[in-house]
Amino acid sequence: MNVLTLAKGFARFWYAFLVGDDWKIAVSVVTVLLVGLIAVLAGAAPGGLLAALLGLLLMAGFAVALLLDVGRSNCP
């Protein structure tokens, strides 16, 4: 096998695994993780509080992606 073929297969697997069917959810997860990283590095909040806030942000990101998809599918 060619190294380029292996690299393409590896990239396709991780794209399908991480992004899956909806790229908006993947973007929201990456954004929340980056916000969490910045908050941890800045020492913004205690660990438990930060974890709860990040969990709420993840759920909000999923809800927004879901509402966008549902709203788009109801249009004639």
XYZ file of N, CA and C in Angstrom, residues 2-58:
171
model
N 0.331 2.227 -0.625
C 0.999 3.508 -0.713
C 0.794 4.296 0.587
N 1.787 5.059 0.984
C 1.694 5.861 2.209
C 0.601 6.921 2.065
N 0.468 7.484 0.870
C -0.558 8.496 0.639
C -1.954 7.900 0.778
N -2.137 6.677 0.305
C -3.430 6.000 0.446
C -3.753 5.759 1.916
N -2.752 5.351 2.681
C -2.963 5.150 4.116
C -3.304 6.468 4.824
N -2.619 7.527 4.445
C -2.881 8.837 5.057
C -4.299 9.317 4.730
N -4.730 9.110 3.484
C -6.091 9.503 3.097
C -7.132 8.703 3.875
N -6.906 7.415 4.001
C -7.839 6.579 4.760
C -7.899 6.990 6.220
N -6.745 7.282 6.796
C -6.670 7.728 8.190
C -7.433 9.034 8.366
N -7.232 9.983 7.450
C -7.915 11.276 7.536
C -9.420 11.112 7.356
N -9.842 10.259 6.429
C -11.274 10.037 6.213
C -11.935 9.408 7.438
N -11.226 8.456 8.050
C -11.777 7.831 9.255
C -11.994 8.857 10.349
N -10.982 9.681 10.647
C -11.104 10.637 11.732
C -12.111 11.728 11.409
N -12.214 12.109 10.146
C -13.237 13.092 9.771
C -14.627 12.512 10.023
N -14.864 11.284 9.570
C -16.168 10.648 9.768
C -16.443 10.400 11.245
N -15.403 10.061 12.001
C -15.569 9.782 13.422
C -15.875 11.048 14.205
N -15.159 12.127 13.926
C -15.326 13.358 14.696
C -16.473 14.212 14.192
N -16.596 14.369 12.910
C -17.628 15.240 12.367
C -18.932 14.473 12.194
N -18.855 13.271 11.676
C -20.055 12.459 11.505
C -21.027 13.065 10.529
N -22.294 13.096 10.905
C -23.333 13.577 10.016
C -23.512 15.092 10.069
N -23.180 15.706 11.180
C -23.480 17.126 11.340
C -22.227 17.894 11.757
N -21.730 18.722 10.870
C -20.520 19.477 11.149
C -20.758 20.551 12.207
N -22.001 20.996 12.350
C -22.285 22.065 13.320
C -22.052 21.594 14.757
N -22.371 20.348 15.023
C -22.132 19.803 16.363
C -20.635 19.700 16.629
N -19.884 19.254 15.629
C -18.426 19.162 15.793
C -17.815 20.533 16.052
N -18.284 21.546 15.338
C -17.767 22.911 15.542
C -18.116 23.411 16.944
N -19.326 23.126 17.404
C -19.700 23.592 18.745
C -18.884 22.883 19.823
N -18.604 21.601 19.645
C -17.794 20.876 20.626
C -16.373 21.442 20.664
N -15.781 21.660 19.497
C -14.424 22.222 19.460
C -14.405 23.613 20.073
N -15.424 24.419 19.796
C -15.488 25.768 20.359
C -15.590 25.722 21.881
N -16.446 24.863 22.405
C -16.594 24.754 23.862
C -15.299 24.256 24.488
N -14.631 23.315 23.850
C -13.357 22.832 24.390
C -12.299 23.931 24.395
N -12.272 24.751 23.360
C -11.323 25.868 23.342
C -11.652 26.901 24.417
N -12.931 27.180 24.606
C -13.347 28.098 25.682
C -12.928 27.524 27.029
N -13.118 26.226 27.204
C -12.708 25.577 28.447
C -11.209 25.637 28.665
N -10.448 25.426 27.598
C -8.991 25.504 27.707
C -8.550 26.899 28.113
N -9.131 27.903 27.491
C -8.786 29.286 27.826
C -9.174 29.596 29.269
N -10.332 29.117 29.700
C -10.768 29.365 31.075
C -9.858 28.674 32.082
N -9.418 27.450 31.766
C -8.518 26.732 32.679
C -7.170 27.440 32.754
N -6.646 27.837 31.609
C -5.344 28.511 31.599
C -5.395 29.865 32.309
N -6.560 30.524 32.235
C -6.706 31.825 32.897
C -7.076 31.674 34.370
N -7.425 30.463 34.798
C -7.832 30.249 36.189
C -9.151 30.927 36.497
N -10.084 30.914 35.541
C -11.319 31.685 35.641
C -12.296 31.161 36.680
N -12.407 29.844 36.831
C -13.426 29.296 37.723
C -12.912 28.004 38.350
N -13.468 27.631 39.497
C -13.104 26.332 40.086
C -13.493 25.193 39.146
N -12.822 24.047 39.295
C -13.001 22.916 38.392
C -14.426 22.428 38.251
N -15.131 22.264 39.368
C -16.502 21.765 39.309
C -17.446 22.725 38.629
N -17.302 23.989 38.927
C -18.148 25.002 38.310
C -17.865 25.099 36.818
N -16.602 25.052 36.463
C -16.220 25.125 35.057
C -16.752 23.920 34.282
N -16.671 22.745 34.878
C -17.185 21.546 34.215
C -18.686 21.654 33.982
N -19.416 22.168 34.950
C -20.857 22.334 34.790
C -21.178 23.361 33.702
N -20.447 24.453 33.692
C -20.683 25.475 32.670
C -20.367 24.958 31.271
N -19.282 24.215 31.147
C -18.930 23.658 29.842
C -19.956 22.621 29.393
N -20.479 21.846 30.333
C -21.536 20.899 29.999
C -22.785 21.601 29.499
N -23.138 22.696 30.153
C -24.292 23.481 29.695
C -24.044 24.087 28.316
N -22.818 24.541 28.086
C -22.494 25.088 26.766
C -22.564 24.013 25.683
N -22.125 22.809 26.003
C -22.216 21.706 25.037
C -23.665 21.393 24.698
